[in-house]
Coordinates of C-alpha atoms in Angstrom, one line a residue:
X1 CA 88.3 78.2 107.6
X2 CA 92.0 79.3 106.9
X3 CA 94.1 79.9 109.4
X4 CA 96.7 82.3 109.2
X5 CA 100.2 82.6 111.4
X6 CA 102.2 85.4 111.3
X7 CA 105.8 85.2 112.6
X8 CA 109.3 87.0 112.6
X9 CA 108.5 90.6 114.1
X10 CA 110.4 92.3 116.8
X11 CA 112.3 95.1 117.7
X12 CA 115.4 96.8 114.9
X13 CA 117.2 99.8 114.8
X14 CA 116.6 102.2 111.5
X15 CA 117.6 101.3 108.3
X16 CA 117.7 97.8 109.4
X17 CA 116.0 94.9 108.1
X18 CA 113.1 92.2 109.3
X19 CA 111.8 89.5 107.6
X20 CA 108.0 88.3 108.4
X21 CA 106.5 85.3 107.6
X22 CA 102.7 83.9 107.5
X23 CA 101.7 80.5 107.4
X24 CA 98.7 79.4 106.6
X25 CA 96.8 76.1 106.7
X26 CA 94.6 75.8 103.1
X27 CA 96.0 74.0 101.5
X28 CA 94.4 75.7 97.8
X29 CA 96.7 78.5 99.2
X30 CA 98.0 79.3 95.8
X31 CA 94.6 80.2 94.8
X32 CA 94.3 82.9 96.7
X33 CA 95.2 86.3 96.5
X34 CA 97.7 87.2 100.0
X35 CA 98.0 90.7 101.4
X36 CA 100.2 92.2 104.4
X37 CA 98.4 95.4 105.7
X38 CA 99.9 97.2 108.8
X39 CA 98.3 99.2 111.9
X40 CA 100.0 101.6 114.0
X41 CA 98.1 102.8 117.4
X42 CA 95.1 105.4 116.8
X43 CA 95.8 104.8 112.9
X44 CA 93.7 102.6 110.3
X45 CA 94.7 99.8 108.8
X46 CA 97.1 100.4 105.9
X47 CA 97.8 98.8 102.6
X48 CA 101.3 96.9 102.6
X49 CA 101.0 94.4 99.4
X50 CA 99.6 91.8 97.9
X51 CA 100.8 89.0 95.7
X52 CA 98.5 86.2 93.4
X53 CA 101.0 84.1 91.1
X54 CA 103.8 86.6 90.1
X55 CA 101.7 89.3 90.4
X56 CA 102.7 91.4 93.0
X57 CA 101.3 95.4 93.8
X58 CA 102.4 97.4 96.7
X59 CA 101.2 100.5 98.8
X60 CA 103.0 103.9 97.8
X61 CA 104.9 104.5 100.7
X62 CA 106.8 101.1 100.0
X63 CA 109.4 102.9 97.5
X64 CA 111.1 99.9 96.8
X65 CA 111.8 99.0 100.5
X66 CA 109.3 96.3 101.3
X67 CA 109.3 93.0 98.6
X68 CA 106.6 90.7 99.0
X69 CA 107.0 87.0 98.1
X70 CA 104.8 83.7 98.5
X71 CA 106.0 79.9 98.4
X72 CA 102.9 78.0 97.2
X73 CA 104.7 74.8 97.9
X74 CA 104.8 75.5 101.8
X75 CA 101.9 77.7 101.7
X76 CA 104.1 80.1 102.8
X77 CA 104.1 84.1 102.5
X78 CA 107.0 86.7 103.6
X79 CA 107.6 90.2 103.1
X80 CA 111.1 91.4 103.3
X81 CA 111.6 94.6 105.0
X82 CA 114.9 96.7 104.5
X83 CA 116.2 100.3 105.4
X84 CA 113.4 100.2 108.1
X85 CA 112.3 103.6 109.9
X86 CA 110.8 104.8 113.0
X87 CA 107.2 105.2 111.2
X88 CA 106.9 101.5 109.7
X89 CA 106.3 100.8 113.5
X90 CA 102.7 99.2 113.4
X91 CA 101.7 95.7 113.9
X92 CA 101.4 93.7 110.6
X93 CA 98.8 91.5 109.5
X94 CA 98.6 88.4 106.7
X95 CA 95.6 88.1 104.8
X96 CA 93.7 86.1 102.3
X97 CA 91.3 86.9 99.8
X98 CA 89.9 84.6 96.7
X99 CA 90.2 88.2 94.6
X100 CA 92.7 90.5 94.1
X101 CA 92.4 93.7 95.5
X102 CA 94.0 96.1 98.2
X103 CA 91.2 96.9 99.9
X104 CA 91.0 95.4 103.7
X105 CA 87.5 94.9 103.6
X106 CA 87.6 92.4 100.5
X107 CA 89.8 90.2 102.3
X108 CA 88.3 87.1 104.4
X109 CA 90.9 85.6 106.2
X110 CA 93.3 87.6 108.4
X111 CA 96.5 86.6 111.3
X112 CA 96.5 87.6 114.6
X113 CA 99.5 89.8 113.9
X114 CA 103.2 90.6 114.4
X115 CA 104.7 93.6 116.1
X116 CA 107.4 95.4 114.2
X117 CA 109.4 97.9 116.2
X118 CA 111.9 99.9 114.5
X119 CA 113.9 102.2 117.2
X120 CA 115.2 105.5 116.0

């Protein structure tokens, strides 16, 4: 079973920035493919990005905002969030999957979560 910790979400003004982290306990972590999806109330779950290796893909609203990054050494994953607004207010999730795909439902391992607030 992998276990997965997010960490590093609070509350920031707009067009600030946040950096969130997810730890995770396999240690075969580099072999898997890690996501970030976010949920905002009465909303589904949304596509963030994923990265395997150097191999990173990222949902469409990103527009060069959000970077995704892992360190396989630490089995370590962050995703960088700058010029924040209002709407990226959602909790975010880390998650792990041994393909790589965007879709939430191909993932098997998911964090509890981390509230990101931005304030307008």
């Amino acid at each position: 079973q992998v276990q997965l910790v997010e960490s590093g979400g609070g509350l920031v003004q707009a067009g600030g920035s946040l950096r969130i982290s997810c730890a995770s306990s396999e240690r075969a972590f580099s072999s898997y493919t890690m996501g970030w999806f976010r949920q905002a109330p009465g909303k589904d779950r949304e596509f963030v990005a994923n990265i395997r290796g150097s191999y990173t893909f990222y949902g469409a609203f990103m527009k060069g905002r959000f970077t995704i990054s892992r360190d396989d050494a630490k089995s370590m994953m962050y995703l960088q969030m700058n010029n924040l607004k209002p709407e990226d207010t959602a909790v975010y999730y880390c998650a792990a999957a041994r393909v790589v795909t965007a879709l939430p439902q191909d993932y098997d391992y998911w964090g509890q979560g981390t509230q990101v607030t931005v304030s307008s």
